[in-house]
Coordinates of N, CA and C and ligand atoms in Angstrom, one line a residue:
M1 N 2.9 -42.5 62.4 CA 1.9 -43.5 61.8 C 2.4 -44.6 61.0
I2 N 2.1 -45.8 61.4 CA 2.9 -47.0 60.6 C 2.0 -47.5 59.6
S3 N 0.6 -47.3 59.4 CA -0.5 -47.9 58.5 C -0.6 -47.0 57.0
D4 N -0.9 -47.5 55.9 CA -1.1 -46.6 54.9 C -2.5 -45.9 55.0
S5 N -2.5 -44.8 54.5 CA -3.7 -44.2 54.2 C -3.9 -43.5 52.8
K6 N -5.1 -43.0 52.5 CA -5.3 -42.5 51.2 C -4.4 -41.3 51.0
E7 N -4.1 -40.7 52.0 CA -2.9 -39.3 51.8 C -1.5 -39.6 51.9
K8 N -1.4 -40.9 52.8 CA 0.2 -40.8 53.4 C 0.3 -42.2 53.2
L9 N 1.5 -42.8 52.6 CA 1.8 -44.3 52.6 C 2.9 -44.2 53.7
S10 N 3.0 -45.4 54.5 CA 3.8 -45.7 55.8 C 5.2 -45.8 55.2
P11 N 6.3 -45.3 56.1 CA 7.6 -45.2 55.6 C 8.0 -46.7 55.4
I12 N 7.5 -47.7 55.9 CA 7.6 -49.2 55.7 C 7.3 -49.5 54.2
T13 N 6.0 -49.2 53.8 CA 5.8 -49.4 52.3 C 6.4 -48.6 51.3
I14 N 6.9 -47.2 51.6 CA 7.6 -46.6 50.9 C 9.1 -47.2 50.8
G15 N 9.7 -47.6 52.1 CA 11.0 -48.0 52.0 C 11.1 -49.2 51.4
L16 N 10.2 -50.2 51.6 CA 10.2 -51.6 51.2 C 10.1 -51.6 49.4
H17 N 9.1 -50.6 49.0 CA 8.8 -50.6 47.6 C 10.3 -50.0 46.8
W18 N 10.9 -49.1 47.3 CA 11.9 -48.6 46.5 C 13.2 -49.7 46.7
L19 N 13.3 -50.2 47.9 CA 14.3 -51.1 48.0 C 14.0 -52.2 47.1
V20 N 13.0 -52.8 47.1 CA 12.9 -53.9 46.3 C 12.8 -53.5 44.7
A21 N 12.1 -52.4 44.5 CA 12.1 -51.9 43.0 C 13.3 -51.8 42.3
L22 N 14.3 -51.0 43.2 CA 15.4 -50.5 42.4 C 16.4 -51.9 42.3
T23 N 16.4 -52.5 43.3 CA 17.3 -53.9 43.3 C 16.8 -54.8 42.2
I24 N 15.3 -54.9 42.0 CA 15.0 -56.0 40.9 C 15.3 -55.4 39.6
I25 N 15.0 -54.2 39.4 CA 15.5 -53.6 38.3 C 17.2 -53.7 37.7
G26 N 17.8 -53.6 39.0 CA 19.2 -54.0 38.7 C 19.5 -55.2 38.3
L27 N 18.9 -56.2 39.1 CA 19.0 -57.8 38.9 C 18.5 -57.9 37.5
L28 N 17.5 -57.3 36.9 CA 16.7 -57.6 35.6 C 18.1 -57.3 34.6
T29 N 18.7 -56.1 34.7 CA 19.6 -55.6 33.8 C 20.9 -56.4 33.8
I30 N 21.4 -56.8 35.0 CA 22.7 -57.6 35.3 C 22.4 -58.9 34.7
G31 N 21.1 -59.8 34.9 CA 20.7 -61.0 34.6 C 20.8 -60.9 33.0
F32 N 20.1 -60.0 32.2 CA 19.8 -60.0 30.9 C 21.4 -60.0 30.3
Y33 N 21.9 -58.9 30.7 CA 23.3 -58.4 30.3 C 24.4 -59.5 30.5
M34 N 24.4 -60.2 31.9 CA 25.5 -61.4 31.6 C 25.3 -62.4 31.0
T35 N 23.9 -63.1 30.8 CA 23.6 -64.0 29.9 C 23.9 -63.8 28.6
N36 N 23.6 -62.5 28.1 CA 23.8 -62.3 26.7 C 25.1 -62.0 26.0
T37 N 26.1 -61.7 27.3 CA 27.5 -61.3 26.8 C 28.4 -62.5 27.5
S38 N 27.8 -63.5 28.0 CA 28.5 -64.3 28.7 C 29.5 -64.0 29.7
S39 N 29.1 -63.0 30.6 CA 30.1 -62.5 31.5 C 30.0 -63.3 32.7
Y40 N 30.5 -64.2 32.8 CA 30.4 -65.2 33.9 C 31.1 -64.6 35.3
G41 N 31.9 -63.6 35.3 CA 32.5 -62.9 36.5 C 31.0 -62.1 37.0
L42 N 30.1 -61.8 36.2 CA 28.9 -61.2 37.4 C 27.9 -62.3 38.0
Y43 N 28.0 -63.6 37.3 CA 27.1 -64.6 37.9 C 27.2 -64.5 39.5
P44 N 28.4 -64.6 40.3 CA 28.2 -64.7 41.9 C 27.7 -63.3 42.2
I45 N 27.8 -62.1 41.6 CA 27.2 -60.9 42.3 C 25.7 -61.0 42.2
H46 N 25.3 -61.4 40.9 CA 23.6 -61.5 40.7 C 23.2 -62.3 41.8
K47 N 24.0 -63.5 42.0 CA 23.4 -64.6 42.8 C 23.3 -63.9 44.2
S48 N 24.3 -63.3 44.7 CA 24.4 -62.9 46.0 C 23.2 -61.8 46.2
I49 N 23.1 -60.9 45.3 CA 22.3 -59.8 45.4 C 20.8 -60.4 45.3
G50 N 20.7 -61.4 44.6 CA 19.3 -62.2 44.3 C 18.9 -62.8 45.8
V51 N 19.8 -63.4 46.4 CA 19.5 -64.1 47.8 C 19.3 -63.0 48.8
I52 N 20.1 -62.0 48.7 CA 19.7 -61.0 50.0 C 18.7 -60.4 49.8
I53 N 18.1 -60.0 48.5 CA 16.9 -59.0 48.2 C 15.6 -60.2 48.5
F54 N 15.9 -61.5 48.5 CA 14.8 -62.3 48.7 C 14.1 -62.1 50.4
S55 N 15.0 -61.6 51.1 CA 14.4 -61.5 52.5 C 13.8 -60.1 52.4
A56 N 13.9 -59.1 51.7 CA 13.1 -57.6 51.6 C 11.9 -58.2 51.1
V57 N 12.1 -59.1 50.0 CA 10.6 -59.5 49.4 C 9.8 -60.2 50.0
L58 N 10.3 -61.1 50.8 CA 9.3 -62.0 51.9 C 8.6 -60.9 52.7
L59 N 9.6 -60.0 53.4 CA 9.0 -59.0 54.2 C 7.8 -58.2 53.6
R60 N 8.1 -58.0 52.3 CA 7.2 -57.0 51.9 C 6.1 -57.7 51.6
V61 N 5.9 -59.1 51.2 CA 4.7 -59.8 51.0 C 3.9 -59.9 52.3
V62 N 4.8 -60.3 53.4 CA 4.0 -60.3 54.5 C 3.4 -58.9 55.1
W63 N 3.8 -58.0 54.9 CA 3.4 -56.5 54.9 C 2.2 -56.5 54.1
R64 N 2.1 -56.6 52.8 CA 1.0 -56.5 52.1 C -0.2 -57.4 52.6
L65 N 0.3 -58.6 52.9 CA -0.8 -59.6 53.3 C -1.5 -59.0 54.6
K66 N -0.8 -58.6 55.7 CA -1.2 -58.0 56.7 C -1.9 -56.6 56.8
N67 N -1.5 -55.8 55.6 CA -2.3 -54.6 55.5 C -3.1 -54.3 54.2
G68 N -3.2 -55.2 53.4 CA -3.7 -55.3 52.4 C -3.1 -54.0 51.5
W69 N -3.9 -53.8 49.9 CA -2.9 -52.7 49.1 C -3.4 -51.5 49.6
P70 N -2.5 -50.4 49.4 CA -2.8 -49.1 49.4 C -4.1 -48.8 48.5
E71 N -5.0 -47.8 49.3 CA -6.4 -47.3 48.5 C -5.5 -46.3 47.6
P72 N -6.4 -46.4 46.3 CA -6.2 -45.3 45.3 C -6.2 -44.0 45.8
V73 N -5.6 -43.0 45.3 CA -5.6 -41.8 45.8 C -7.0 -40.9 45.4
R74 N -7.6 -41.5 44.4 CA -8.9 -40.9 43.9 C -9.5 -42.0 43.0
E75 N -10.9 -41.7 42.4 CA -11.8 -42.8 42.2 C -11.1 -42.7 40.5
Y76 N -10.7 -44.2 40.1 CA -10.4 -44.3 38.7 C -11.5 -45.2 38.0
P77 N -11.3 -45.2 36.7 CA -12.4 -46.1 35.6 C -11.9 -47.5 36.1
S78 N -12.9 -48.4 36.5 CA -13.0 -49.7 37.0 C -11.8 -50.5 35.9
W79 N -11.6 -50.3 34.8 CA -10.5 -51.1 34.1 C -9.4 -50.7 34.5
E80 N -9.2 -49.5 34.8 CA -7.9 -48.7 35.1 C -7.1 -49.5 36.6
H81 N -8.4 -49.3 37.5 CA -8.1 -50.0 38.6 C -7.5 -51.5 38.7
R82 N -8.5 -52.1 38.0 CA -8.4 -53.8 38.0 C -6.9 -54.0 37.0
L83 N -6.6 -53.2 36.1 CA -5.2 -53.2 35.6 C -4.2 -53.0 36.4
A84 N -4.2 -52.2 37.2 CA -3.1 -51.7 38.2 C -3.2 -52.9 39.1
V85 N -4.1 -53.2 39.8 CA -4.2 -54.3 40.7 C -3.5 -55.6 40.1
A86 N -3.9 -56.1 39.1 CA -3.4 -57.4 38.3 C -1.8 -57.1 38.2
T87 N -1.4 -55.9 37.7 CA -0.1 -55.5 37.8 C 0.8 -55.7 39.0
H88 N 0.1 -55.1 40.0 CA 0.7 -55.3 41.3 C 1.0 -56.8 41.7
W89 N -0.2 -57.4 41.6 CA 0.1 -59.1 41.9 C 1.0 -59.7 41.0
I90 N 1.1 -59.3 39.7 CA 2.2 -60.0 38.9 C 3.6 -59.6 39.4
L91 N 3.7 -58.4 39.8 CA 4.9 -57.7 40.4 C 5.4 -58.6 41.5
I92 N 4.4 -58.6 42.4 CA 4.5 -59.4 43.9 C 4.9 -60.7 43.5
I93 N 4.2 -61.4 42.7 CA 4.4 -62.9 42.8 C 5.6 -63.1 42.0
S94 N 6.0 -62.3 41.1 CA 7.3 -62.6 40.2 C 8.5 -62.3 40.9
T95 N 8.3 -61.5 42.0 CA 9.4 -61.1 42.6 C 9.8 -62.3 43.8
V96 N 8.7 -63.1 44.0 CA 8.9 -64.3 44.9 C 9.7 -65.4 44.1
V97 N 9.0 -65.6 42.8 CA 9.4 -66.7 42.3 C 10.7 -66.5 41.6
M98 N 11.2 -65.4 41.3 CA 12.5 -65.0 40.7 C 13.7 -65.5 41.5
P99 N 13.6 -65.2 42.7 CA 14.9 -65.8 43.7 C 14.7 -67.3 43.9
I100 N 13.6 -67.9 44.0 CA 13.3 -69.1 44.5 C 13.9 -70.0 43.4
S101 N 13.4 -69.4 42.0 CA 13.7 -70.1 40.6 C 15.4 -70.2 40.4
G102 N 16.0 -69.0 40.9 CA 17.3 -68.8 40.8 C 18.0 -69.5 41.5
M103 N 17.5 -69.8 43.0 CA 18.3 -70.6 43.9 C 18.3 -72.2 43.4
L104 N 16.8 -72.5 43.0 CA 16.9 -74.0 42.6 C 17.7 -74.3 41.3
Y105 N 17.6 -73.2 40.6 CA 18.5 -73.5 39.1 C 19.9 -73.6 39.5
A106 N 20.6 -72.6 40.1 CA 21.8 -72.7 40.6 C 22.5 -73.6 41.5
G107 N 21.6 -74.1 42.5 CA 22.0 -75.3 43.1 C 21.6 -76.5 42.4
A108 N 20.6 -76.9 41.9 CA 20.4 -78.1 41.3 C 21.5 -78.2 39.9
S109 N 22.0 -77.3 39.3 CA 22.8 -77.4 38.2 C 24.4 -77.7 38.6
G110 N 24.5 -77.5 40.1 CA 26.0 -78.2 40.5 C 26.9 -76.8 40.7
H111 N 26.4 -75.5 40.1 CA 27.3 -74.4 40.2 C 27.2 -74.1 41.8
G112 N 26.0 -74.2 42.4 CA 26.1 -73.6 43.6 C 25.8 -72.2 43.7
F113 N 25.8 -71.5 44.9 CA 25.6 -70.1 45.3 C 25.7 -69.9 46.6
G114 N 25.8 -68.6 46.9 CA 25.9 -68.2 48.4 C 26.0 -66.6 48.5
I115 N 26.3 -66.0 49.5 CA 26.5 -64.5 49.6 C 27.8 -63.9 49.8
F116 N 28.2 -63.3 48.5 CA 29.5 -62.8 48.7 C 30.6 -63.7 49.4
G117 N 30.7 -64.9 48.7 CA 31.9 -65.9 49.5 C 31.3 -66.8 50.4
L118 N 30.0 -66.4 51.1 CA 29.5 -67.2 52.0 C 28.6 -68.3 51.6
E119 N 29.4 -69.3 51.6 CA 28.5 -70.5 50.7 C 27.3 -71.0 51.4
I120 N 26.4 -71.0 50.5 CA 25.2 -71.8 51.0 C 24.9 -73.1 50.3
V121 N 25.1 -73.3 48.8 CA 24.8 -74.6 48.3 C 26.3 -74.7 47.6
A122 N 27.1 -75.6 48.0 CA 28.5 -76.0 47.5 C 28.4 -76.4 45.7
S123 N 29.4 -75.9 45.2 CA 29.4 -76.4 43.8 C 29.7 -77.7 43.8
N124 N 29.5 -78.6 42.7 CA 29.8 -80.0 42.6 C 30.7 -80.2 41.4
H125 N 32.0 -80.0 41.7 CA 33.1 -80.1 40.4 C 33.3 -81.7 40.4
D126 N 33.4 -81.9 39.1 CA 33.8 -83.4 38.6 C 35.2 -83.6 39.0
P127 N 35.4 -84.6 39.8 CA 36.8 -85.1 40.4 C 37.8 -85.4 39.3
A128 N 37.3 -85.9 38.2 CA 38.3 -86.2 37.0 C 38.7 -85.0 36.2
N129 N 37.5 -84.1 36.2 CA 37.6 -82.9 35.5 C 37.3 -81.7 36.3
P130 N 38.2 -81.0 37.1 CA 37.7 -79.9 37.7 C 37.1 -78.9 37.4
A131 N 37.1 -78.6 36.0 CA 36.7 -77.7 35.5 C 35.2 -77.6 35.0
Q132 N 34.7 -79.0 35.1 CA 33.5 -79.1 34.7 C 32.7 -79.2 36.1
V133 N 31.3 -79.1 36.2 CA 30.5 -79.1 37.3 C 29.4 -80.4 36.9
I134 N 29.1 -81.2 37.8 CA 27.9 -82.0 37.6 C 26.7 -81.8 38.3
P135 N 25.6 -81.6 37.5 CA 24.3 -81.3 38.2 C 24.0 -82.3 39.3
Y136 N 23.3 -81.8 40.4 CA 23.0 -82.5 41.4 C 21.7 -83.2 40.9
N137 N 20.9 -82.4 40.2 CA 19.5 -82.8 39.6 C 19.3 -82.3 38.4
H138 N 19.4 -82.9 37.2 CA 19.4 -82.3 36.0 C 17.9 -81.9 35.6
A139 N 17.0 -82.5 36.0 CA 15.5 -82.4 35.8 C 14.9 -81.2 36.4
L140 N 15.5 -80.9 37.7 CA 15.1 -79.8 38.4 C 15.8 -78.4 37.8
E141 N 17.1 -78.8 37.4 CA 17.9 -77.6 36.8 C 17.2 -77.1 35.7
E142 N 16.8 -78.0 34.8 CA 16.0 -77.5 33.4 C 14.7 -76.7 33.8
I143 N 13.9 -77.3 34.5 CA 12.6 -76.7 34.9 C 12.7 -75.3 35.6
A144 N 14.0 -75.1 36.4 CA 14.0 -73.9 37.3 C 14.6 -73.0 36.6
E145 N 15.4 -73.3 35.4 CA 16.1 -72.5 34.5 C 15.0 -71.7 33.4
E146 N 14.1 -72.7 33.1 CA 13.0 -72.2 32.1 C 12.4 -71.2 33.1
V147 N 11.8 -71.4 34.3 CA 11.0 -70.7 35.1 C 11.7 -69.4 35.3
H148 N 13.0 -69.4 35.6 CA 13.6 -68.2 35.9 C 13.6 -67.2 34.5
K149 N 13.7 -67.7 33.4 CA 14.0 -67.2 32.1 C 12.5 -66.5 31.8
I150 N 11.5 -67.4 31.9 CA 10.2 -67.0 31.4 C 9.7 -65.8 32.4
V151 N 9.6 -66.3 33.7 CA 9.3 -65.3 34.6 C 10.0 -63.6 34.7
A152 N 11.3 -63.8 34.2 CA 12.1 -62.8 34.0 C 11.4 -61.6 32.8
I153 N 11.0 -62.5 31.8 CA 10.2 -61.8 30.7 C 8.9 -61.0 31.2
I154 N 8.3 -61.8 31.8 CA 6.8 -61.5 32.4 C 7.0 -60.3 33.5
L155 N 8.1 -60.5 34.4 CA 8.4 -59.5 35.3 C 9.0 -58.1 34.7
A156 N 9.7 -58.2 33.7 CA 10.3 -57.0 33.0 C 9.1 -56.3 32.2
S157 N 8.2 -56.9 31.6 CA 7.0 -56.3 30.9 C 6.2 -55.7 31.9
A158 N 5.8 -56.4 33.1 CA 5.2 -55.9 34.2 C 5.6 -54.5 34.7
V159 N 7.0 -54.5 35.1 CA 7.9 -53.4 35.3 C 7.4 -51.9 34.4
L160 N 7.5 -52.3 33.1 CA 7.5 -51.5 32.0 C 6.1 -50.9 32.1
L161 N 5.0 -51.6 32.2 CA 3.7 -51.2 32.3 C 3.3 -50.5 33.5
H162 N 4.1 -50.9 34.6 CA 3.8 -50.2 36.0 C 4.4 -48.7 36.0
L163 N 5.7 -48.8 35.1 CA 6.2 -47.4 35.1 C 5.5 -46.6 34.3
V164 N 4.9 -47.0 33.1 CA 4.0 -46.2 32.2 C 3.1 -45.7 33.0
G165 N 2.2 -46.7 33.7 CA 1.1 -46.1 34.6 C 1.5 -45.2 35.5
A166 N 2.6 -45.0 36.4 CA 2.7 -44.4 37.4 C 3.1 -42.9 36.6
L167 N 3.8 -42.9 35.4 CA 4.2 -41.7 34.9 C 2.8 -41.0 34.4
K168 N 1.8 -41.9 33.9 CA 0.6 -41.6 33.3 C -0.3 -40.6 34.6
H169 N -0.1 -41.4 35.6 CA -0.9 -40.6 36.9 C -0.1 -39.2 37.1
H170 N 1.3 -39.1 37.0 CA 2.0 -38.0 37.3 C 1.8 -36.9 36.2
V171 N 1.9 -37.4 35.0 CA 1.9 -36.5 34.2 C 0.5 -36.0 33.3
L172 N -0.2 -36.9 32.8 CA -1.4 -36.8 32.3 C -2.6 -36.6 33.4
D173 N -2.7 -37.4 34.5 CA -3.7 -37.0 35.4 C -3.2 -36.1 36.3
K174 N -2.2 -35.8 36.6 CA -1.7 -34.9 37.5 C -2.1 -35.1 38.8
D175 N -2.2 -36.6 39.3 CA -2.8 -37.0 40.9 C -1.9 -37.3 41.5
A176 N -1.8 -37.6 43.0 CA -0.8 -37.8 43.9 C -0.2 -39.1 43.9
T177 N -0.7 -40.1 42.9 CA -0.2 -41.4 43.1 C 1.5 -41.6 43.3
L178 N 2.3 -41.0 42.3 CA 3.8 -41.0 42.2 C 4.4 -40.4 43.4
L179 N 3.9 -39.0 43.8 CA 4.2 -38.4 45.0 C 4.1 -39.1 46.3
R180 N 3.0 -39.8 46.2 CA 2.5 -40.4 47.7 C 3.7 -41.5 47.7
M181 N 4.0 -42.1 46.6 CA 5.1 -43.3 47.0 C 6.4 -42.5 47.1
L182 N 6.5 -41.4 46.9 CA 7.9 -40.9 47.1 C 7.7 -40.2 48.6
G183 N 6.8 -40.3 49.2 CA 6.7 -39.7 50.5 C 6.5 -38.3 50.5
K184 N 5.8 -37.8 49.4 CA 5.5 -36.3 49.3 C 4.1 -36.2 49.4
S185 N 3.5 -35.1 49.4 CA 1.9 -34.8 49.2 C 1.8 -34.0 48.3
K186 N 0.7 -33.8 47.6 CA 0.3 -32.9 46.4 C 0.3 -31.6 47.0
Ligands
HEM201 C1 14.5 -61.1 42.1 C2 15.6 -61.7 41.9 C3 16.0 -62.0 40.5 C4 16.0 -61.3 39.4 C5 15.2 -60.3 38.8 C6 16.8 -62.2 38.3 C7 17.0 -62.1 37.1 C8 17.5 -62.9 35.9 C9 17.6 -62.5 34.5 C10 16.5 -61.4 33.9 C11 18.3 -63.3 34.0 C12 18.5 -63.5 32.5 C13 17.7 -64.6 32.0 C14 17.7 -65.0 30.6 O1 18.7 -65.5 30.1 O2 16.9 -64.5 29.7 C15 19.1 -64.3 35.2 C16 19.9 -65.2 35.0 C17 20.5 -66.1 36.1 N1 20.1 -65.6 37.2 FE1 18.8 -64.6 37.9 N2 17.5 -63.2 39.1 C18 17.3 -63.2 40.4 C19 17.6 -63.8 41.3 C20 18.5 -65.0 41.3 C21 19.1 -65.7 42.2 C22 18.6 -65.7 43.8 C23 20.0 -66.8 41.7 C24 20.7 -67.8 42.3 C25 21.1 -67.8 43.5 C26 20.0 -66.5 40.3 C27 20.7 -67.2 39.5 C28 20.7 -67.0 38.0 C29 21.4 -67.5 36.9 C30 22.5 -68.7 37.4 C31 21.3 -67.2 35.6 C32 21.9 -67.4 34.3 C33 21.2 -68.3 33.7 C34 21.7 -68.7 32.3 O3 23.1 -68.6 32.3 O4 21.0 -69.7 31.7 N3 19.1 -65.2 40.1 N4 18.3 -63.7 36.3
HEM202 C1 11.1 -46.7 38.8 C2 10.3 -47.5 38.7 C3 8.9 -47.5 39.3 C4 7.9 -46.6 39.9 C5 8.1 -45.3 39.4 C6 7.1 -46.9 40.5 C7 5.9 -46.5 41.3 C8 5.0 -46.8 41.9 C9 4.0 -46.3 42.6 C10 3.7 -44.7 42.3 C11 3.1 -46.9 43.4 C12 1.8 -46.6 43.9 C13 0.7 -47.2 43.0 C14 -0.6 -46.8 44.0 O1 -0.7 -45.9 44.9 O2 -1.6 -47.5 43.6 C15 3.7 -48.2 43.2 C16 3.2 -49.2 43.7 C17 3.5 -50.6 43.6 N1 5.0 -50.9 43.1 FE1 5.7 -49.8 42.2 N2 7.3 -48.3 40.9 C18 8.5 -48.5 40.3 C19 9.0 -50.0 40.2 C20 8.4 -50.9 40.6 C21 9.0 -52.2 40.6 C22 10.3 -52.7 39.9 C23 8.5 -53.2 41.3 C24 8.6 -54.6 41.6 C25 9.2 -55.2 41.8 C26 7.2 -52.5 41.9 C27 6.2 -53.1 42.7 C28 5.0 -52.4 43.2 C29 3.9 -52.6 43.8 C30 3.9 -54.4 44.3 C31 3.0 -51.9 44.3 C32 1.9 -51.9 45.0 C33 1.9 -51.3 46.4 C34 2.8 -51.8 47.1 O3 2.8 -53.1 47.4 O4 3.8 -51.2 47.8 N3 7.3 -51.1 41.5 N4 4.6 -48.2 42.4

């Protein structure tokens, strides 16, 4: 059975959810850590994983647009349902905006990016001083950097709210919301 139902989510929904969720949590952690500690060795790893996960993010968006959102396992108060739907939209949209702004930022800044050594946008070194890079487009670099930083905070906050929601369903409401996303039934 490939589509989602109230009792069971499809392996595609479950697989894409956990692939994207765990990778995004990893990228948020590496991102905040590398910028706060100036760990430049982590930048290429962050960029490479970010570019790769973008394809899974896009697949997930297509899957959601084609299949709609999974039906809640039971009736909730309408404020709770609306909050969950809004959080899911913020999560989906932010996961699209983060890789795009990251690529625009890394590309426009002249640092370039690729996938583990496979170059996509080349870096733009200053011939007079090869240790320096020259931005291809400074205005775009600044906008994309700001977007990447602001959306990172929005995404991290939404993930926390989402996690609290998932635990509330499991521990307080004792319903099947989390179990269904783990491929189990109550
Ligand atoms: C879903 C994917 C991504 C997530 C969740 C993510 C998350 C983050 C976070 C949390 C930061 C730290 C922001 C801060 O300083 O406050 C960051 C920084 C950065 N990210 Fe990403 N990122 C993603 C994808 C990408 C991609 C695809 C690229 C480039 C190809 C990229 C390039 C960068 C760069 C260059 C920085 C350093 C910014 C600076 O030094 O000011 N990111 N990212
Ligand atoms: C460890 C952390 C996480 C847990 C425990 C968790 C748990 C869940 C659960 C139980 C659902 C089903 C909700 C329902 O049936 O209405 C769900 C749905 C969803 N989650 Fe997560 N999640 C986590 C992390 C994430 C992250 C990091 C993202 C985004 C990057 C994310 C994005 C979504 C989205 C968009 C949905 C809506 C259904 C879908 O599109 O598959 N989740 N999550």
